[in-house]
mmCIF file of C-alpha atoms in Angstrom:
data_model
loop_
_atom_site.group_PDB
_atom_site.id
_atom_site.type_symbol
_atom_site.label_atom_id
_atom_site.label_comp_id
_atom_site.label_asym_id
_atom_site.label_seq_id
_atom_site.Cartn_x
_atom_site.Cartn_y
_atom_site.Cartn_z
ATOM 1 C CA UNK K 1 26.688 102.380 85.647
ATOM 2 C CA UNK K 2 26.165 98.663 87.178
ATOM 3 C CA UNK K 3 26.884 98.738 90.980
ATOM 4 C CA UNK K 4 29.502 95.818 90.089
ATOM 5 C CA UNK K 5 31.205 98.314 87.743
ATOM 6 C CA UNK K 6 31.647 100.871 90.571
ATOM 7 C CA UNK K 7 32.428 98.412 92.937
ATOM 8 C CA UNK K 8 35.535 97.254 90.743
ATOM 9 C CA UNK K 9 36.287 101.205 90.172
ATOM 10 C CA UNK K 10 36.494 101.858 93.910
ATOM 11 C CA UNK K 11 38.472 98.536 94.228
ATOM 12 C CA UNK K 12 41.123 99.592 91.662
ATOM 13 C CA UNK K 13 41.026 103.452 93.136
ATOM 14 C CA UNK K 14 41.638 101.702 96.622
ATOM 15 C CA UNK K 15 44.348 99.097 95.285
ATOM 16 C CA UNK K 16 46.152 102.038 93.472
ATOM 17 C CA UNK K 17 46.179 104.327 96.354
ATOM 18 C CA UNK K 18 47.489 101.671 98.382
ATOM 19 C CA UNK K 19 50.418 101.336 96.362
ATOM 20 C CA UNK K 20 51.004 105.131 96.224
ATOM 21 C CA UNK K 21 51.173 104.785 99.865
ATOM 22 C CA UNK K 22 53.370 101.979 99.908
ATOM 23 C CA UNK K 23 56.168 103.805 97.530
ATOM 24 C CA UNK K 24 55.890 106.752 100.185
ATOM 25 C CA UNK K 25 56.695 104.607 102.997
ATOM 26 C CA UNK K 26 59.361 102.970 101.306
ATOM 27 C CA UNK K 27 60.817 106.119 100.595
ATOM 28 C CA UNK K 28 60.912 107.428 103.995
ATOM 29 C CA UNK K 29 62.188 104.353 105.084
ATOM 30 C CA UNK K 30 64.873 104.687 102.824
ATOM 31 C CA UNK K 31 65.868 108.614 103.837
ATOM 32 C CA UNK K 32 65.906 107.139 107.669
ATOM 33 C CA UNK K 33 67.629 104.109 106.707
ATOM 34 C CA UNK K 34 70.738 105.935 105.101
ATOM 35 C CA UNK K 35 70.893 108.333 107.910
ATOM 36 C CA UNK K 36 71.477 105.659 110.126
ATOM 37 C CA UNK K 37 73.951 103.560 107.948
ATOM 38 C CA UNK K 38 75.791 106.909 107.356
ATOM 39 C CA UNK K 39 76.333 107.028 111.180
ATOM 40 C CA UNK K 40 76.718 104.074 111.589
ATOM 41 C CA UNK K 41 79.837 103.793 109.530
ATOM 42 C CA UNK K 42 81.151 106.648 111.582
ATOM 43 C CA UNK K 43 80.477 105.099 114.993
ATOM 44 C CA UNK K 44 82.383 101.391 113.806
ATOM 45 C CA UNK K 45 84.919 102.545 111.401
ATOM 46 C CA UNK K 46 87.950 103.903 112.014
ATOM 47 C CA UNK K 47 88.718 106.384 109.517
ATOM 48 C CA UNK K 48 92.275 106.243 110.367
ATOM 49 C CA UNK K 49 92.503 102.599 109.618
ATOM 50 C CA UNK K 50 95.000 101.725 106.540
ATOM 51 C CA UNK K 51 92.485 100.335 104.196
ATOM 52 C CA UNK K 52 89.695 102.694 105.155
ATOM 53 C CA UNK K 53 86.593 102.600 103.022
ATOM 54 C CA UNK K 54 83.721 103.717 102.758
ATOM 55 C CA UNK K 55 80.888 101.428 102.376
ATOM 56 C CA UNK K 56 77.757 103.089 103.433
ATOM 57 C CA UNK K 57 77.179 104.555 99.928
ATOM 58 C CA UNK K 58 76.893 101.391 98.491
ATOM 59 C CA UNK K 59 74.658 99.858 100.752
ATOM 60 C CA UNK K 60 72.726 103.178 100.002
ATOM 61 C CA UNK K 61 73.379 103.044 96.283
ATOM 62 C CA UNK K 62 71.638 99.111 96.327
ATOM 63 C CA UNK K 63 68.745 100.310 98.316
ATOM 64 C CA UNK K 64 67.782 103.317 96.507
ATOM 65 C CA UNK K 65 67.818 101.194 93.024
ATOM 66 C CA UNK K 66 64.950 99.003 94.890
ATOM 67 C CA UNK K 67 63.376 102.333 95.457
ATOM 68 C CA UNK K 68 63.613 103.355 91.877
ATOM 69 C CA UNK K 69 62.265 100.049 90.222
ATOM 70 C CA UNK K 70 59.474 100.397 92.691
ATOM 71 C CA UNK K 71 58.340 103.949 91.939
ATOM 72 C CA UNK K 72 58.736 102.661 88.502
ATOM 73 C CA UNK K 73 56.716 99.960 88.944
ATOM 74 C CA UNK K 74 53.959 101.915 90.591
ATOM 75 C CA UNK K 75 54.058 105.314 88.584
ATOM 76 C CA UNK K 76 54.843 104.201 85.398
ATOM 77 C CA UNK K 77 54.373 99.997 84.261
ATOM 78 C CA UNK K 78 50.933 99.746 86.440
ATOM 79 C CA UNK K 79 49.617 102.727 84.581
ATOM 80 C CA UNK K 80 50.676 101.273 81.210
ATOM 81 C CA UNK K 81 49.851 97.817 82.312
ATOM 82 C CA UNK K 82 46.967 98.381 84.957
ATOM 83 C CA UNK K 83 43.495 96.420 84.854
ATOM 84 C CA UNK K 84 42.386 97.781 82.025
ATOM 85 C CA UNK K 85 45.730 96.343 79.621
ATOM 86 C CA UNK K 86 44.960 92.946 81.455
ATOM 87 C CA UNK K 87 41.773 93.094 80.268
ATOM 88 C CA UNK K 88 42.257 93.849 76.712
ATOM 89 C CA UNK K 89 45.256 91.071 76.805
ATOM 90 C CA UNK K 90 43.080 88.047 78.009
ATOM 91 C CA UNK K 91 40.376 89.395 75.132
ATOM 92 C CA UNK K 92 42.987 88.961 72.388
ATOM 93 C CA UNK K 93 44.228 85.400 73.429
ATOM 94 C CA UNK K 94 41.044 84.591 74.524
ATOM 95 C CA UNK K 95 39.869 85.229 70.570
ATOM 96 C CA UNK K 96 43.299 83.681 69.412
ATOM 97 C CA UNK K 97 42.121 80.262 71.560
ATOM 98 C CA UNK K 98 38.737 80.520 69.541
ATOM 99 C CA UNK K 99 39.652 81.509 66.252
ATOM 100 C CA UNK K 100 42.454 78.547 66.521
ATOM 101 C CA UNK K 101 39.846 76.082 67.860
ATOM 102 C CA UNK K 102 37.768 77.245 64.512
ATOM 103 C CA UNK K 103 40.661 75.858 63.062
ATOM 104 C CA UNK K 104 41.301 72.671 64.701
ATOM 105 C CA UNK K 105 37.292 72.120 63.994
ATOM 106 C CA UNK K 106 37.300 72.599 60.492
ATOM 107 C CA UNK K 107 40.648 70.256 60.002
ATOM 108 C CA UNK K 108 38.904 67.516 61.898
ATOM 109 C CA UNK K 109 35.514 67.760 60.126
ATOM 110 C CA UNK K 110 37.237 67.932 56.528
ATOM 111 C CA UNK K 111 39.860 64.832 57.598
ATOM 112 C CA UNK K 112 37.241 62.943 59.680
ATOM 113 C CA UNK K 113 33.769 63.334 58.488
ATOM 114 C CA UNK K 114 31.104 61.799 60.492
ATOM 115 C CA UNK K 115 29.457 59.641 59.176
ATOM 116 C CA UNK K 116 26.084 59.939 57.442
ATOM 117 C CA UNK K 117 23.582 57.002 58.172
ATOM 118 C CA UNK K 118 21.637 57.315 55.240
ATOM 119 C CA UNK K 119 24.037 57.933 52.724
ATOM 120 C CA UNK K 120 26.670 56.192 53.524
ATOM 121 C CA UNK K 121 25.385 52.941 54.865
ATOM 122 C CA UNK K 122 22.340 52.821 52.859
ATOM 123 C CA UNK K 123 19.540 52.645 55.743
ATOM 124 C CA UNK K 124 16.426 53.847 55.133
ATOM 125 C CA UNK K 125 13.617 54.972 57.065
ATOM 126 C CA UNK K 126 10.789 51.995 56.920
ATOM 127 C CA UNK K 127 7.896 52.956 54.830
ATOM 128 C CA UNK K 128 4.789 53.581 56.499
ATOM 129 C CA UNK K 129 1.645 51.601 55.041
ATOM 130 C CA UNK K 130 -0.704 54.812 54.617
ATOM 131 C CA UNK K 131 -4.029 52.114 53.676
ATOM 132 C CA UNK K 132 -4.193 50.628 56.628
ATOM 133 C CA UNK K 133 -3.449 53.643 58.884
ATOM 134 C CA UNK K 134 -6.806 55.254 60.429
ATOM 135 C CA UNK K 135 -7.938 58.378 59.037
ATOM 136 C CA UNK K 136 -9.025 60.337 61.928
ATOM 137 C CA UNK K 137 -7.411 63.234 62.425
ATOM 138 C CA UNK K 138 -8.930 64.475 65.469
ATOM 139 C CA UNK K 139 -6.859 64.346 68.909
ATOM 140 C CA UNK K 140 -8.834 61.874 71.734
ATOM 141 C CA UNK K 141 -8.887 64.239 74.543
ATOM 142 C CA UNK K 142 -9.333 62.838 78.091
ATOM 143 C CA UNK K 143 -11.649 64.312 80.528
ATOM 144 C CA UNK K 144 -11.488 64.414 84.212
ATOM 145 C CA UNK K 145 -14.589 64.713 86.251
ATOM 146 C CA UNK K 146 -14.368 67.348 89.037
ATOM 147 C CA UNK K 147 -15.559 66.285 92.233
#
């Protein structure tokens, strides 16, 4: 295993445990915060009062969905869609994006050839006059004196 692989495994082990935590403190936060609305409503409201109700448990009720969709979020969505989903996600469009520029390429090049020099403008290379060309073949070489 690369030491960048295990670095990104303890990363993600640290980022996930931290969010573990997180949903534990919010929890607790949560017990303690509807013990105190729940006494609160008893210290302020009269219960005696024509009209008397009762609105701690909704207050509760509200905060304990925001618990739920977090322990969702952390047990159950990041699991499904953690860093390894994410991953496999930006692979697939990443191959859509190539396959379409394939495409896009092969549209272009069949509606817009470039065009071919030689063929379709008639240039030719100029002919080189072989008779009057020296017939050497061997490479002049320079030499250095050493001093």
């Amino acid at each position: 295993m690369r030491r960048d692989e295990s670095y990104e495994m303890y990363d993600y082990a640290r980022q996930k445990i931290k969010q573990k935590k997180m949903l534990f403190f919010h929890f607790v936060v949560f017990v303690l915060g509807s013990i105190l609305l729940f006494c609160f409503n008893g210290l302020v409201q009269d219960q005696n009062a024509v009209g008397y109700t009762k609105w701690w448990p909704y207050a509760v009720s509200a905060w304990a969905l925001f618990v739920f969709l977090h322990a969702v979020n952390v047990l159950i969505v990041d699991r499904f869609m953690g860093k390894r989903w994410e991953e496999r996600q930006i692979k697939r469009l990443v191959e859509m994006q190539e396959k379409r520029i394939k495409e896009l390429r092969a549209k272009v090049e069949k509606d817009y050839p470039l065009v071919d020099t030689k063929r379709d403008l008639g240039h030719t290379t100029p002919a080189v006059d072989t008779t009057t060309a020296p017939t050497t073949t061997a490479n002049p070489t320079i030499e250095i004196d050493k001093q």
